mmCIF file with all atom_site columns, C-alpha atoms in Angstrom:
data_model
loop_
_atom_site.group_PDB
_atom_site.id
_atom_site.type_symbol
_atom_site.label_atom_id
_atom_site.label_alt_id
_atom_site.label_comp_id
_atom_site.label_asym_id
_atom_site.label_entity_id
_atom_site.label_seq_id
_atom_site.pdbx_PDB_ins_code
_atom_site.Cartn_x
_atom_site.Cartn_y
_atom_site.Cartn_z
_atom_site.occupancy
_atom_site.B_iso_or_equiv
_atom_site.pdbx_formal_charge
_atom_site.auth_seq_id
_atom_site.auth_comp_id
_atom_site.auth_asym_id
_atom_site.auth_atom_id
_atom_site.pdbx_PDB_model_num
ATOM 1   C CA . MET A 1 1  ? -21.067 8.061   -8.956  1.00 0.00 ? 88  MET A CA 1
ATOM 2   C CA . LYS A 1 2  ? -19.311 4.811   -8.287  1.00 0.00 ? 89  LYS A CA 1
ATOM 3   C CA . THR A 1 3  ? -16.021 5.055   -6.477  1.00 0.00 ? 90  THR A CA 1
ATOM 4   C CA . SER A 1 4  ? -13.834 1.818   -6.255  1.00 0.00 ? 91  SER A CA 1
ATOM 5   C CA . MET A 1 5  ? -13.266 0.464   -2.786  1.00 0.00 ? 92  MET A CA 1
ATOM 6   C CA . LYS A 1 6  ? -10.293 -1.389  -1.351  1.00 0.00 ? 93  LYS A CA 1
ATOM 7   C CA . ALA A 1 7  ? -10.507 -4.567  0.559   1.00 0.00 ? 94  ALA A CA 1
ATOM 8   C CA . TYR A 1 8  ? -7.880  -6.650  2.297   1.00 0.00 ? 95  TYR A CA 1
ATOM 9   C CA . VAL A 1 9  ? -7.745  -10.216 3.015   1.00 0.00 ? 96  VAL A CA 1
ATOM 10  C CA . TYR A 1 10 ? -5.034  -11.693 5.314   1.00 0.00 ? 97  TYR A CA 1
ATOM 11  C CA . VAL A 1 11 ? -4.663  -15.436 5.294   1.00 0.00 ? 98  VAL A CA 1
ATOM 12  C CA . SER A 1 12 ? -2.478  -17.172 7.685   1.00 0.00 ? 99  SER A CA 1
ATOM 13  C CA . LEU A 1 13 ? -1.831  -20.708 8.840   1.00 0.00 ? 100 LEU A CA 1
ATOM 14  C CA . LYS A 1 14 ? -3.820  -21.837 11.897  1.00 0.00 ? 101 LYS A CA 1
ATOM 15  C CA . LYS A 1 15 ? -1.824  -21.678 15.144  1.00 0.00 ? 102 LYS A CA 1
ATOM 16  C CA . SER A 1 16 ? -1.826  -25.495 15.307  1.00 0.00 ? 103 SER A CA 1
ATOM 17  C CA . VAL A 1 17 ? -0.182  -25.911 11.928  1.00 0.00 ? 104 VAL A CA 1
ATOM 18  C CA . LEU A 1 18 ? 3.613   -26.047 11.618  1.00 0.00 ? 105 LEU A CA 1
ATOM 19  C CA . ASP A 1 19 ? 4.983   -23.153 9.514   1.00 0.00 ? 106 ASP A CA 1
ATOM 20  C CA . PRO A 1 20 ? 8.414   -24.312 8.061   1.00 0.00 ? 107 PRO A CA 1
ATOM 21  C CA . GLN A 1 21 ? 8.714   -21.052 5.987   1.00 0.00 ? 108 GLN A CA 1
ATOM 22  C CA . GLY A 1 22 ? 8.288   -18.869 9.046   1.00 0.00 ? 109 GLY A CA 1
ATOM 23  C CA . LYS A 1 23 ? 10.769  -21.042 10.934  1.00 0.00 ? 110 LYS A CA 1
ATOM 24  C CA . THR A 1 24 ? 13.208  -20.698 8.286   1.00 0.00 ? 111 THR A CA 1
ATOM 25  C CA . ILE A 1 25 ? 12.936  -16.908 8.246   1.00 0.00 ? 112 ILE A CA 1
ATOM 26  C CA . HIS A 1 26 ? 13.254  -16.883 11.923  1.00 0.00 ? 113 HIS A CA 1
ATOM 27  C CA . GLY A 1 27 ? 16.480  -18.813 11.829  1.00 0.00 ? 114 GLY A CA 1
ATOM 28  C CA . ALA A 1 28 ? 17.932  -16.644 9.083   1.00 0.00 ? 115 ALA A CA 1
ATOM 29  C CA . LEU A 1 29 ? 17.128  -13.572 11.102  1.00 0.00 ? 116 LEU A CA 1
ATOM 30  C CA . LYS A 1 30 ? 18.671  -14.815 14.225  1.00 0.00 ? 117 LYS A CA 1
ATOM 31  C CA . LYS A 1 31 ? 21.889  -15.977 12.244  1.00 0.00 ? 118 LYS A CA 1
ATOM 32  C CA . MET A 1 32 ? 22.076  -12.392 10.959  1.00 0.00 ? 119 MET A CA 1
ATOM 33  C CA . GLY A 1 33 ? 21.994  -10.941 14.307  1.00 0.00 ? 120 GLY A CA 1
ATOM 34  C CA . TYR A 1 34 ? 18.513  -9.540  14.685  1.00 0.00 ? 121 TYR A CA 1
ATOM 35  C CA . LYS A 1 35 ? 17.584  -9.789  18.364  1.00 0.00 ? 122 LYS A CA 1
ATOM 36  C CA . GLY A 1 36 ? 14.375  -10.010 20.356  1.00 0.00 ? 123 GLY A CA 1
ATOM 37  C CA . LEU A 1 37 ? 12.427  -12.335 18.005  1.00 0.00 ? 124 LEU A CA 1
ATOM 38  C CA . GLU A 1 38 ? 10.495  -15.130 19.416  1.00 0.00 ? 125 GLU A CA 1
ATOM 39  C CA . GLU A 1 39 ? 8.550   -16.375 16.431  1.00 0.00 ? 126 GLU A CA 1
ATOM 40  C CA . VAL A 1 40 ? 7.899   -15.675 12.785  1.00 0.00 ? 127 VAL A CA 1
ATOM 41  C CA . ARG A 1 41 ? 4.964   -16.892 10.844  1.00 0.00 ? 128 ARG A CA 1
ATOM 42  C CA . GLN A 1 42 ? 4.303   -16.082 7.211   1.00 0.00 ? 129 GLN A CA 1
ATOM 43  C CA . GLY A 1 43 ? 0.884   -15.630 5.444   1.00 0.00 ? 130 GLY A CA 1
ATOM 44  C CA . LYS A 1 44 ? -0.493  -14.253 2.309   1.00 0.00 ? 131 LYS A CA 1
ATOM 45  C CA . TYR A 1 45 ? -2.184  -10.873 1.791   1.00 0.00 ? 132 TYR A CA 1
ATOM 46  C CA . PHE A 1 46 ? -4.562  -9.992  -0.956  1.00 0.00 ? 133 PHE A CA 1
ATOM 47  C CA . GLU A 1 47 ? -5.615  -6.488  -1.839  1.00 0.00 ? 134 GLU A CA 1
ATOM 48  C CA . LEU A 1 48 ? -9.006  -6.464  -3.833  1.00 0.00 ? 135 LEU A CA 1
ATOM 49  C CA . THR A 1 49 ? -10.221 -3.550  -5.658  1.00 0.00 ? 136 THR A CA 1
ATOM 50  C CA . LEU A 1 50 ? -13.997 -3.396  -5.963  1.00 0.00 ? 137 LEU A CA 1
ATOM 51  C CA . ASP A 1 51 ? -15.607 -1.505  -8.606  1.00 0.00 ? 138 ASP A CA 1
ATOM 52  C CA . GLY A 1 52 ? -17.969 0.394   -6.315  1.00 0.00 ? 139 GLY A CA 1
ATOM 53  C CA . GLY A 1 53 ? -21.169 -1.194  -7.605  1.00 0.00 ? 140 GLY A CA 1
ATOM 54  C CA . LEU A 1 54 ? -21.652 -2.680  -4.253  1.00 0.00 ? 141 LEU A CA 1
ATOM 55  C CA . GLY A 1 55 ? -22.670 -1.008  -0.980  1.00 0.00 ? 142 GLY A CA 1
ATOM 56  C CA . ARG A 1 56 ? -20.320 -1.327  1.980   1.00 0.00 ? 143 ARG A CA 1
ATOM 57  C CA . GLU A 1 57 ? -22.184 -4.090  3.581   1.00 0.00 ? 144 GLU A CA 1
ATOM 58  C CA . GLU A 1 58 ? -22.615 -6.128  0.370   1.00 0.00 ? 145 GLU A CA 1
ATOM 59  C CA . ALA A 1 59 ? -18.967 -5.476  -0.283  1.00 0.00 ? 146 ALA A CA 1
ATOM 60  C CA . GLN A 1 60 ? -18.111 -6.873  3.199   1.00 0.00 ? 147 GLN A CA 1
ATOM 61  C CA . THR A 1 61 ? -20.138 -9.896  2.651   1.00 0.00 ? 148 THR A CA 1
ATOM 62  C CA . GLU A 1 62 ? -18.755 -10.503 -0.919  1.00 0.00 ? 149 GLU A CA 1
ATOM 63  C CA . VAL A 1 63 ? -15.167 -10.169 0.164   1.00 0.00 ? 150 VAL A CA 1
ATOM 64  C CA . GLU A 1 64 ? -15.714 -12.581 3.139   1.00 0.00 ? 151 GLU A CA 1
ATOM 65  C CA . ARG A 1 65 ? -17.329 -14.974 0.784   1.00 0.00 ? 152 ARG A CA 1
ATOM 66  C CA . ILE A 1 66 ? -14.405 -14.940 -1.659  1.00 0.00 ? 153 ILE A CA 1
ATOM 67  C CA . ALA A 1 67 ? -11.857 -15.211 1.214   1.00 0.00 ? 154 ALA A CA 1
ATOM 68  C CA . ARG A 1 68 ? -13.825 -18.188 2.741   1.00 0.00 ? 155 ARG A CA 1
ATOM 69  C CA . GLU A 1 69 ? -14.550 -19.987 -0.598  1.00 0.00 ? 156 GLU A CA 1
ATOM 70  C CA . VAL A 1 70 ? -11.405 -19.195 -2.588  1.00 0.00 ? 157 VAL A CA 1
ATOM 71  C CA . LEU A 1 71 ? -8.512  -17.672 -1.006  1.00 0.00 ? 158 LEU A CA 1
ATOM 72  C CA . THR A 1 72 ? -8.449  -19.712 2.140   1.00 0.00 ? 159 THR A CA 1
ATOM 73  C CA . ASN A 1 73 ? -7.751  -23.483 2.597   1.00 0.00 ? 160 ASN A CA 1
ATOM 74  C CA . PRO A 1 74 ? -10.110 -24.193 5.653   1.00 0.00 ? 161 PRO A CA 1
ATOM 75  C CA . VAL A 1 75 ? -8.189  -27.302 6.671   1.00 0.00 ? 162 VAL A CA 1
ATOM 76  C CA . ILE A 1 76 ? -5.075  -25.361 7.543   1.00 0.00 ? 163 ILE A CA 1
ATOM 77  C CA . GLU A 1 77 ? -5.596  -21.685 7.118   1.00 0.00 ? 164 GLU A CA 1
ATOM 78  C CA . GLU A 1 78 ? -7.764  -19.037 8.642   1.00 0.00 ? 165 GLU A CA 1
ATOM 79  C CA . PHE A 1 79 ? -8.506  -15.419 7.333   1.00 0.00 ? 166 PHE A CA 1
ATOM 80  C CA . ARG A 1 80 ? -9.269  -11.887 8.437   1.00 0.00 ? 167 ARG A CA 1
ATOM 81  C CA . CYS A 1 81 ? -10.883 -9.202  6.039   1.00 0.00 ? 168 CYS A CA 1
ATOM 82  C CA . SER A 1 82 ? -11.049 -5.569  6.441   1.00 0.00 ? 169 SER A CA 1
ATOM 83  C CA . LEU A 1 83 ? -12.359 -2.896  4.124   1.00 0.00 ? 170 LEU A CA 1
ATOM 84  C CA . ALA A 1 84 ? -10.575 0.354   3.697   1.00 0.00 ? 171 ALA A CA 1
ATOM 85  C CA . ASP A 1 85 ? -12.357 3.523   4.835   1.00 0.00 ? 172 ASP A CA 1
ATOM 86  C CA . MET B 1 1  ? 7.955   -8.623  33.647  1.00 0.00 ? 107 MET B CA 1
ATOM 87  C CA . LYS B 1 2  ? 8.411   -9.150  29.812  1.00 0.00 ? 108 LYS B CA 1
ATOM 88  C CA . THR B 1 3  ? 5.328   -9.599  27.703  1.00 0.00 ? 109 THR B CA 1
ATOM 89  C CA . SER B 1 4  ? 5.686   -10.519 24.035  1.00 0.00 ? 110 SER B CA 1
ATOM 90  C CA . MET B 1 5  ? 4.560   -8.169  21.418  1.00 0.00 ? 111 MET B CA 1
ATOM 91  C CA . LYS B 1 6  ? 3.142   -8.817  17.913  1.00 0.00 ? 112 LYS B CA 1
ATOM 92  C CA . ALA B 1 7  ? 4.271   -7.030  14.909  1.00 0.00 ? 113 ALA B CA 1
ATOM 93  C CA . TYR B 1 8  ? 2.924   -7.220  11.483  1.00 0.00 ? 114 TYR B CA 1
ATOM 94  C CA . VAL B 1 9  ? 4.809   -6.649  8.119   1.00 0.00 ? 115 VAL B CA 1
ATOM 95  C CA . TYR B 1 10 ? 2.872   -6.405  4.931   1.00 0.00 ? 116 TYR B CA 1
ATOM 96  C CA . VAL B 1 11 ? 4.881   -6.747  1.703   1.00 0.00 ? 117 VAL B CA 1
ATOM 97  C CA . SER B 1 12 ? 3.267   -6.045  -1.644  1.00 0.00 ? 118 SER B CA 1
ATOM 98  C CA . LEU B 1 13 ? 4.501   -5.371  -5.211  1.00 0.00 ? 119 LEU B CA 1
ATOM 99  C CA . LYS B 1 14 ? 4.957   -1.844  -6.196  1.00 0.00 ? 120 LYS B CA 1
ATOM 100 C CA . LYS B 1 15 ? 1.968   -0.493  -7.988  1.00 0.00 ? 121 LYS B CA 1
ATOM 101 C CA . SER B 1 16 ? 4.239   -0.135  -11.202 1.00 0.00 ? 122 SER B CA 1
ATOM 102 C CA . VAL B 1 17 ? 5.099   -3.797  -11.050 1.00 0.00 ? 123 VAL B CA 1
ATOM 103 C CA . LEU B 1 18 ? 2.847   -6.431  -13.015 1.00 0.00 ? 124 LEU B CA 1
ATOM 104 C CA . ASP B 1 19 ? 1.444   -8.925  -10.656 1.00 0.00 ? 125 ASP B CA 1
ATOM 105 C CA . PRO B 1 20 ? 0.665   -12.036 -12.788 1.00 0.00 ? 126 PRO B CA 1
ATOM 106 C CA . GLN B 1 21 ? -0.390  -14.135 -9.653  1.00 0.00 ? 127 GLN B CA 1
ATOM 107 C CA . GLY B 1 22 ? -3.065  -11.355 -8.759  1.00 0.00 ? 128 GLY B CA 1
ATOM 108 C CA . LYS B 1 23 ? -4.219  -11.326 -12.402 1.00 0.00 ? 129 LYS B CA 1
ATOM 109 C CA . THR B 1 24 ? -4.714  -15.149 -12.394 1.00 0.00 ? 130 THR B CA 1
ATOM 110 C CA . ILE B 1 25 ? -6.771  -15.016 -9.126  1.00 0.00 ? 131 ILE B CA 1
ATOM 111 C CA . HIS B 1 26 ? -8.819  -12.137 -10.608 1.00 0.00 ? 132 HIS B CA 1
ATOM 112 C CA . GLY B 1 27 ? -9.429  -14.123 -13.858 1.00 0.00 ? 133 GLY B CA 1
ATOM 113 C CA . ALA B 1 28 ? -10.374 -17.263 -11.810 1.00 0.00 ? 134 ALA B CA 1
ATOM 114 C CA . LEU B 1 29 ? -12.814 -15.305 -9.543  1.00 0.00 ? 135 LEU B CA 1
ATOM 115 C CA . LYS B 1 30 ? -14.428 -13.625 -12.342 1.00 0.00 ? 136 LYS B CA 1
ATOM 116 C CA . LYS B 1 31 ? -14.850 -17.107 -14.166 1.00 0.00 ? 137 LYS B CA 1
ATOM 117 C CA . MET B 1 32 ? -16.371 -18.376 -10.840 1.00 0.00 ? 138 MET B CA 1
ATOM 118 C CA . GLY B 1 33 ? -19.049 -15.753 -11.092 1.00 0.00 ? 139 GLY B CA 1
ATOM 119 C CA . TYR B 1 34 ? -17.868 -13.323 -8.373  1.00 0.00 ? 140 TYR B CA 1
ATOM 120 C CA . LYS B 1 35 ? -18.871 -9.810  -9.375  1.00 0.00 ? 141 LYS B CA 1
ATOM 121 C CA . GLY B 1 36 ? -17.669 -6.307  -8.746  1.00 0.00 ? 142 GLY B CA 1
ATOM 122 C CA . LEU B 1 37 ? -13.942 -7.051  -8.731  1.00 0.00 ? 143 LEU B CA 1
ATOM 123 C CA . GLU B 1 38 ? -11.749 -4.570  -10.481 1.00 0.00 ? 144 GLU B CA 1
ATOM 124 C CA . GLU B 1 39 ? -8.355  -5.746  -9.450  1.00 0.00 ? 145 GLU B CA 1
ATOM 125 C CA . VAL B 1 40 ? -6.596  -8.279  -7.180  1.00 0.00 ? 146 VAL B CA 1
ATOM 126 C CA . ARG B 1 41 ? -3.039  -8.005  -6.045  1.00 0.00 ? 147 ARG B CA 1
ATOM 127 C CA . GLN B 1 42 ? -1.166  -10.386 -3.865  1.00 0.00 ? 148 GLN B CA 1
ATOM 128 C CA . GLY B 1 43 ? 1.329   -9.871  -1.333  1.00 0.00 ? 149 GLY B CA 1
ATOM 129 C CA . LYS B 1 44 ? 3.017   -11.514 1.608   1.00 0.00 ? 150 LYS B CA 1
ATOM 130 C CA . TYR B 1 45 ? 2.210   -11.018 5.224   1.00 0.00 ? 151 TYR B CA 1
ATOM 131 C CA . PHE B 1 46 ? 4.707   -11.648 8.204   1.00 0.00 ? 152 PHE B CA 1
ATOM 132 C CA . GLU B 1 47 ? 3.622   -11.969 11.871  1.00 0.00 ? 153 GLU B CA 1
ATOM 133 C CA . LEU B 1 48 ? 6.479   -11.361 14.198  1.00 0.00 ? 154 LEU B CA 1
ATOM 134 C CA . THR B 1 49 ? 6.388   -12.113 17.868  1.00 0.00 ? 155 THR B CA 1
ATOM 135 C CA . LEU B 1 50 ? 8.880   -10.088 19.762  1.00 0.00 ? 156 LEU B CA 1
ATOM 136 C CA . ASP B 1 51 ? 10.085  -11.283 23.177  1.00 0.00 ? 157 ASP B CA 1
ATOM 137 C CA . GLY B 1 52 ? 9.349   -8.036  25.001  1.00 0.00 ? 158 GLY B CA 1
ATOM 138 C CA . GLY B 1 53 ? 12.973  -7.202  25.697  1.00 0.00 ? 159 GLY B CA 1
ATOM 139 C CA . LEU B 1 54 ? 12.491  -4.065  23.581  1.00 0.00 ? 160 LEU B CA 1
ATOM 140 C CA . GLY B 1 55 ? 10.466  -1.037  24.224  1.00 0.00 ? 161 GLY B CA 1
ATOM 141 C CA . ARG B 1 56 ? 7.722   -0.156  21.915  1.00 0.00 ? 162 ARG B CA 1
ATOM 142 C CA . GLU B 1 57 ? 9.835   2.500   19.944  1.00 0.00 ? 163 GLU B CA 1
ATOM 143 C CA . GLU B 1 58 ? 12.780  0.209   19.700  1.00 0.00 ? 164 GLU B CA 1
ATOM 144 C CA . ALA B 1 59 ? 10.604  -2.540  18.561  1.00 0.00 ? 165 ALA B CA 1
ATOM 145 C CA . GLN B 1 60 ? 9.053   -0.452  15.976  1.00 0.00 ? 166 GLN B CA 1
ATOM 146 C CA . THR B 1 61 ? 12.570  0.464   14.614  1.00 0.00 ? 167 THR B CA 1
ATOM 147 C CA . GLU B 1 62 ? 13.791  -3.075  14.739  1.00 0.00 ? 168 GLU B CA 1
ATOM 148 C CA . VAL B 1 63 ? 10.758  -4.408  12.855  1.00 0.00 ? 169 VAL B CA 1
ATOM 149 C CA . GLU B 1 64 ? 11.104  -1.631  10.161  1.00 0.00 ? 170 GLU B CA 1
ATOM 150 C CA . ARG B 1 65 ? 14.812  -2.650  9.889   1.00 0.00 ? 171 ARG B CA 1
ATOM 151 C CA . ILE B 1 66 ? 14.083  -6.223  9.464   1.00 0.00 ? 172 ILE B CA 1
ATOM 152 C CA . ALA B 1 67 ? 11.247  -5.597  6.933   1.00 0.00 ? 173 ALA B CA 1
ATOM 153 C CA . ARG B 1 68 ? 13.571  -3.157  4.885   1.00 0.00 ? 174 ARG B CA 1
ATOM 154 C CA . GLU B 1 69 ? 16.734  -5.256  5.008   1.00 0.00 ? 175 GLU B CA 1
ATOM 155 C CA . VAL B 1 70 ? 15.390  -8.738  4.734   1.00 0.00 ? 176 VAL B CA 1
ATOM 156 C CA . LEU B 1 71 ? 11.787  -9.323  4.036   1.00 0.00 ? 177 LEU B CA 1
ATOM 157 C CA . THR B 1 72 ? 11.413  -6.781  1.168   1.00 0.00 ? 178 THR B CA 1
ATOM 158 C CA . ASN B 1 73 ? 13.010  -6.731  -2.118  1.00 0.00 ? 179 ASN B CA 1
ATOM 159 C CA . PRO B 1 74 ? 13.319  -2.949  -2.690  1.00 0.00 ? 180 PRO B CA 1
ATOM 160 C CA . VAL B 1 75 ? 13.633  -3.166  -6.425  1.00 0.00 ? 181 VAL B CA 1
ATOM 161 C CA . ILE B 1 76 ? 9.858   -4.342  -6.892  1.00 0.00 ? 182 ILE B CA 1
ATOM 162 C CA . GLU B 1 77 ? 8.326   -4.353  -3.462  1.00 0.00 ? 183 GLU B CA 1
ATOM 163 C CA . GLU B 1 78 ? 7.145   -1.987  -0.742  1.00 0.00 ? 184 GLU B CA 1
ATOM 164 C CA . PHE B 1 79 ? 6.272   -2.695  2.759   1.00 0.00 ? 185 PHE B CA 1
ATOM 165 C CA . ARG B 1 80 ? 4.075   -1.545  5.654   1.00 0.00 ? 186 ARG B CA 1
ATOM 166 C CA . CYS B 1 81 ? 4.602   -2.384  9.286   1.00 0.00 ? 187 CYS B CA 1
ATOM 167 C CA . SER B 1 82 ? 2.445   -2.175  12.346  1.00 0.00 ? 188 SER B CA 1
ATOM 168 C CA . LEU B 1 83 ? 2.758   -2.964  16.035  1.00 0.00 ? 189 LEU B CA 1
ATOM 169 C CA . ALA B 1 84 ? -0.178  -4.701  17.744  1.00 0.00 ? 190 ALA B CA 1
ATOM 170 C CA . ASP B 1 85 ? -1.529  -2.711  20.688  1.00 0.00 ? 191 ASP B CA 1
#
C-alpha cells in the first residue's frame, strides 16, 4: 500500500547576502515595541507531498534534487530539506 | 553572559485556502519530469535572532506573540514556531 509522505524544503538567503525584507520586518517589530530582537531574516518554505511510490531514501534524493535544481537560486540562496517521519 | 538564540517561525496557508503559487510550482515540476509529487504548498519562513536577554520560556512566548500578531494573517494563514537548542 502506498502512503504519501511529506517533505519540507527551507530556502534562505546566504549569510553573506543582504536581506532587505528581513531588515524591514526587524525595523517594524522594533518600532512596535517588541524587545530582544537582534536580527530577522526571511526565507521560503515548501511543503511537498510525495505520492508514496518512492522509498524513503529515493524520496530524500529526489527532494534534494528538486530543491537544488529548481527551488533554490544557488548564487544567493541555500537550502535545507527534511522528510517527515 | 548573554548568548544569542535562534528562533524559527514557519507560516503557511491554511489547508482550506487555495495556494496558486504552490500549484504553479507543482505544474512546472511535473512538466520538467520530476515524478512522485502529489502536492506542493509554499509558505514563508522567518529566522529570528534573539539577543539573549530573555530566558528560554520568555523567548518562546515572545516569538509566538510576534508570529501571531505580526507575521501571520490569521484569516488565511497558520504558523509554527521552534526555538533552536
